[in-house]
Short mmCIF file of C-alpha atoms in Angstrom, two decimals:
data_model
loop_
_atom_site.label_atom_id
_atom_site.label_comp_id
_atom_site.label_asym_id
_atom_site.label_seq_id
_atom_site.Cartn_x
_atom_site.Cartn_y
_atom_site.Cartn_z
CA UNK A 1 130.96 59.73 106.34
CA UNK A 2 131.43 58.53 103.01
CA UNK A 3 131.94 61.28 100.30
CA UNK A 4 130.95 61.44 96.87
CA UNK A 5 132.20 63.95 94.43
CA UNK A 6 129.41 65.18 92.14
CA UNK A 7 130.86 67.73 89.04
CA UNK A 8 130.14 69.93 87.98
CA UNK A 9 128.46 71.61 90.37
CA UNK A 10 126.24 73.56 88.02
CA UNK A 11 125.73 73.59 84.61
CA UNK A 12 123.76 76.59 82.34
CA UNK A 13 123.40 75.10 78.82
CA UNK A 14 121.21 75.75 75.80
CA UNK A 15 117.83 73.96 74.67
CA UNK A 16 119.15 71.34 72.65
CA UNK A 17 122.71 70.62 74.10
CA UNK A 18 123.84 67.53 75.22
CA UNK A 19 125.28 67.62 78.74
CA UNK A 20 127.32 65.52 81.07
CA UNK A 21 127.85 65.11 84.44
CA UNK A 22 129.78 62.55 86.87
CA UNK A 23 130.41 61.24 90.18
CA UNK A 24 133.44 60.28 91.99
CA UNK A 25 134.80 58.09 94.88
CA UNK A 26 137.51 56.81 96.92
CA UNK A 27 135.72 53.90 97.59
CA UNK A 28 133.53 51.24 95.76
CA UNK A 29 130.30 51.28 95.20
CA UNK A 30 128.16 47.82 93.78
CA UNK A 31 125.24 50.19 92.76
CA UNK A 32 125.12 53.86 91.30
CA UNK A 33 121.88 55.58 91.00
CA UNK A 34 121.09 58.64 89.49
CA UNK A 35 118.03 60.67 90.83
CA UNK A 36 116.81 64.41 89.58
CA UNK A 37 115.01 66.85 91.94
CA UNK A 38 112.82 68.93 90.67
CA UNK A 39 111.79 71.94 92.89
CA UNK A 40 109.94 71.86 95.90
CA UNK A 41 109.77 68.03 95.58
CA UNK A 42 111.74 64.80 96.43
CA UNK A 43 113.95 62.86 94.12
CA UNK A 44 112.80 60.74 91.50
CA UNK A 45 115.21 57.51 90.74
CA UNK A 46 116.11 58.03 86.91
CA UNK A 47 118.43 55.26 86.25
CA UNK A 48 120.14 52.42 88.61
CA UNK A 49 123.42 50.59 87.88
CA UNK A 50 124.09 47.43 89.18
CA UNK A 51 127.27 46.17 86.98
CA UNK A 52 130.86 47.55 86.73
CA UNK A 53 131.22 48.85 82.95
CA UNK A 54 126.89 48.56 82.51
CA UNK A 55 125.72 50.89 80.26
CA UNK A 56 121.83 51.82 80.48
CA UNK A 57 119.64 54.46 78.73
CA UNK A 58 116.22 56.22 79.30
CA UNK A 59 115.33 58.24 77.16
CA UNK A 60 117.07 61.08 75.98
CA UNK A 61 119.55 60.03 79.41
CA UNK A 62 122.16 57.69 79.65
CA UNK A 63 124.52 56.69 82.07
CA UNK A 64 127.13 54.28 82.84
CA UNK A 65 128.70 52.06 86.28
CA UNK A 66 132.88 52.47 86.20
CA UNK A 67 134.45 50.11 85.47
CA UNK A 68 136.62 50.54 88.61
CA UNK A 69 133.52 50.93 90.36
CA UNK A 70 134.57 54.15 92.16
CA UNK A 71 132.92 56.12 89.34
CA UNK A 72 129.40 56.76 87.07
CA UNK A 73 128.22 59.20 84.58
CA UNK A 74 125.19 60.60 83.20
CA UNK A 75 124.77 62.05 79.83
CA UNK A 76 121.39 63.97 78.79
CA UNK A 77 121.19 64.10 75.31
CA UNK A 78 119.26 67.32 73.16
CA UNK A 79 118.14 68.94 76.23
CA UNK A 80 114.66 70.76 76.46
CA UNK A 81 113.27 73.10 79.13
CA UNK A 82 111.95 70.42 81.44
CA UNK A 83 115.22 68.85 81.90
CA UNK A 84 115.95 71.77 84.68
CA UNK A 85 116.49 70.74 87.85
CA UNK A 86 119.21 69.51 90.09
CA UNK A 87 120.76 65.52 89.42
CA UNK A 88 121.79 63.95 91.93
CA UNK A 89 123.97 60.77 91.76
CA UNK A 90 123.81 57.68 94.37
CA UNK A 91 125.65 54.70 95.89
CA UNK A 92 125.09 52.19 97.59
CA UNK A 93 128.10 50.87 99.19
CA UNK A 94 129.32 47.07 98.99
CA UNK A 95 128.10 45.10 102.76
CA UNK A 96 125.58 48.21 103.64
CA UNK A 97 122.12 47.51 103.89
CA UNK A 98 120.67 49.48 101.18
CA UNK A 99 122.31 52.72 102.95
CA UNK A 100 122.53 55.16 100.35
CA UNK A 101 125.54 58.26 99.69
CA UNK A 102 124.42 60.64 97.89
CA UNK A 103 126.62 63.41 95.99
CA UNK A 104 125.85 67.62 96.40
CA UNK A 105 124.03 67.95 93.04
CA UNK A 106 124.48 69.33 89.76
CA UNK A 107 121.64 72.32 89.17
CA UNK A 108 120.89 71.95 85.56
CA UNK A 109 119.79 75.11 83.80
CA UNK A 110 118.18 74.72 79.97
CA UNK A 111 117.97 78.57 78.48
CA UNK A 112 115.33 78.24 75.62
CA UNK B 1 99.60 52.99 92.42
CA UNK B 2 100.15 56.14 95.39
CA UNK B 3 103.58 57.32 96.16
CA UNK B 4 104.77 58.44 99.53
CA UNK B 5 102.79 61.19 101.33
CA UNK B 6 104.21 63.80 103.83
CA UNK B 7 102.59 66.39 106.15
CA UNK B 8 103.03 69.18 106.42
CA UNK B 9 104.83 70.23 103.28
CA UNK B 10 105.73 73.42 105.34
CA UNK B 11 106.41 74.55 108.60
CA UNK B 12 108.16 77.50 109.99
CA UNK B 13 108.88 77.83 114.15
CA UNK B 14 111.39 79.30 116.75
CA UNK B 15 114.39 77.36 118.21
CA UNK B 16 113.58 75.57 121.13
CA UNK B 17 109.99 74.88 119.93
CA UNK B 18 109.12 71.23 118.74
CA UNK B 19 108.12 70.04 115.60
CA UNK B 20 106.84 66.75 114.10
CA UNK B 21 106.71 65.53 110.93
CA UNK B 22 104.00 62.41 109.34
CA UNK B 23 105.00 60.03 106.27
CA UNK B 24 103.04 57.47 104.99
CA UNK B 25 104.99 55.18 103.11
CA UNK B 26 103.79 53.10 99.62
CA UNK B 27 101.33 50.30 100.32
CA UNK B 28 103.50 47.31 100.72
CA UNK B 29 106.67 48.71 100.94
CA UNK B 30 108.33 47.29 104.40
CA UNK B 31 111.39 49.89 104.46
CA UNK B 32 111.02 53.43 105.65
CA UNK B 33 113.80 56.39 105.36
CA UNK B 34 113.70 59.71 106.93
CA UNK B 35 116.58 61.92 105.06
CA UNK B 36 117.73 65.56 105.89
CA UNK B 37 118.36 67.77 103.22
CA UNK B 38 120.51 71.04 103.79
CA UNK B 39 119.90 73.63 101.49
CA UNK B 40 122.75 72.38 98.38
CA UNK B 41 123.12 69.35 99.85
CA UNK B 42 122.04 66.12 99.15
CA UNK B 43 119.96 64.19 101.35
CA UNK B 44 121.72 62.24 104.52
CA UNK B 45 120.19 59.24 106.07
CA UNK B 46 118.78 59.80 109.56
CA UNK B 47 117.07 56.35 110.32
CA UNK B 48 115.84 53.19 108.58
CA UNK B 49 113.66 51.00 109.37
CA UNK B 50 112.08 47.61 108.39
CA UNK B 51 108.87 47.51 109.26
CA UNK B 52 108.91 48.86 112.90
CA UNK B 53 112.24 47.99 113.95
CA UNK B 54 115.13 50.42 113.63
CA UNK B 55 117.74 49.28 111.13
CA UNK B 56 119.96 52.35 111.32
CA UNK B 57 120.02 55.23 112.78
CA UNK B 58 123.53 56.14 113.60
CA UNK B 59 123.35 59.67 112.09
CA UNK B 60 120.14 60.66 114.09
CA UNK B 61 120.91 63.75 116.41
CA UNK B 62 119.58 61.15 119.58
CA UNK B 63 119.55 63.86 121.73
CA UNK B 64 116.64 66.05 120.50
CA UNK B 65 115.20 63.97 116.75
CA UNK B 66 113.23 60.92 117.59
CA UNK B 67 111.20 58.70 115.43
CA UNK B 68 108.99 55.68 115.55
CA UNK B 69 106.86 53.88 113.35
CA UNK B 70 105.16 51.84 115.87
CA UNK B 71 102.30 49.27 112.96
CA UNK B 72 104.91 49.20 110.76
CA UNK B 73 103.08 51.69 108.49
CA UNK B 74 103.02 55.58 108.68
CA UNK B 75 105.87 56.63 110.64
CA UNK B 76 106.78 60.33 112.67
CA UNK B 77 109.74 61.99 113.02
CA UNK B 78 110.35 64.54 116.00
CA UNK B 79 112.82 67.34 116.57
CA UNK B 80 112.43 68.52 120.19
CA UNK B 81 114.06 71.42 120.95
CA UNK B 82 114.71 72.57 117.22
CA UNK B 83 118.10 74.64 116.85
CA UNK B 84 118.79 76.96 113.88
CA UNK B 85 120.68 74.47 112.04
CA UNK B 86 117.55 71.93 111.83
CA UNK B 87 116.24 74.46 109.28
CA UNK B 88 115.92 71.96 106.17
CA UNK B 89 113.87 69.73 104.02
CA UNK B 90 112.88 66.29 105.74
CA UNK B 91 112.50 63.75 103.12
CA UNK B 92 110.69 60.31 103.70
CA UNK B 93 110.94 57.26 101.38
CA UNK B 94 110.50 53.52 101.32
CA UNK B 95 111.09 50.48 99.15
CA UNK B 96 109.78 47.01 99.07
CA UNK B 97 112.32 46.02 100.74
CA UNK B 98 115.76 46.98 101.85
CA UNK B 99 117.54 46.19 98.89
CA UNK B 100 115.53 47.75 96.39
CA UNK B 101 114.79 51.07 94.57
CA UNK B 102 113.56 53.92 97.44
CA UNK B 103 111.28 56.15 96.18
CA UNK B 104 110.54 59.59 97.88
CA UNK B 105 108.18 61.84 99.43
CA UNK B 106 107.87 65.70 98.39
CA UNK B 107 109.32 66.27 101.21
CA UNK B 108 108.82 68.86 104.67
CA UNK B 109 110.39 71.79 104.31
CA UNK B 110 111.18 73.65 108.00
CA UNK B 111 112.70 76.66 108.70
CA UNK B 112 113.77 77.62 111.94
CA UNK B 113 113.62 81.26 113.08
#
């Protein structure tokens, strides 16, 4: 099946880094979501980009659609303690209905 | 407004034994997902469907998962006979429709001795 390419694949920062993460493909995707996964539960959608070259924030997190459309990225900006978990990006290729790819996961870890 | 609910949120059994797994989806939302999640993986589609009809479910193992969601609401997901390699963390979700956001369960985590 379709692959994406989530780096890196683990990141150990400290409270009030920024951090960045991205997601790859040979193919093209019309949407890009990024979810995070907090232990023991499912994932919750953070952002979704719909746009080649859209650039959207929430929060202390931003992230932004490729312009090629074979790529995204998510930047977390000042990081705290809660931001632990693993991030997962998304895509939703062009022609499938709603059928979502999802990447391996980055496991975020914020040392106080 | 109440998300998606899942029972049970664990389960450990043998291989060969069967196991079955309940999601209730968001009030309204027409579009159910069951997902399989592998321990540093992310999830993989098993089956979709749109209200009780079966959209896709070209990576369901046919030969021992099964699922149904027969009023278009709460839907069940079976594994019958479980192998070791079904040992992982069934996610449901739904969305509105089938073009919009999915939002997920807490998931059923099963590990299989």
């Amino acid at each position: 099946g379709q692959q994406l390419n989530q780096s890196p694949q683990s990141m150990f920062i400290q409270e009030g880094e920024d951090v960045s993460m991205n997601c790859t493909s040979s193919s093209i995707f019309n949407t890009w979501l990024w979810y995070k996964q907090d232990p023991g539960e499912g994932p919750v959608l953070l952002i979704a980009l719909y746009k080649a070259g859209e650039l959207t924030s929430n929060g202390r997190l931003t992230a932004q659609f490729g312009i090629t459309r074979k790529d995204s990225f998510l930047n977390i900006s000042a990081s705290i303690p809660s931001d632990v978990g693993i991030y997962f990006c998304a895509g939703l290729l062009e022609g499938s209905n709603y059928k979502l790819t999802f990447g391996k996961g980055t496991l975020l870890t914020v040392n106080p | 407004e109440a998300g998606v609910a899942q029972s049970p949120r664990y389960k450990i059994i043998e291989k060969r034994q069967s196991v079955a797994f309940w999601c209730n989806p968001i009030s309204g939302h027409a579009t159910l997902y069951w997902y399989q999640q592998i321990l540093g993986q992310g999830p993989k589609l098993l089956i979709q469907f749109q209200n009780n009809g079966v959209v896709d479910d070209s990576q369901l193992p046919k030969d021992r998962f099964s699922a149904e969601r027969l009023k278009g609401v709460d839907s069940t997901l079976k594994i019958q006979p479980a192998k070791l390699e079904d040992s992982a963390v069934y996610l449901c979700a739904s969305s509105r429709t089938g073009f919009e956001t999915q939002y997920f369960g807490p998931g059923t985590r099963l590990l299989v001795l």
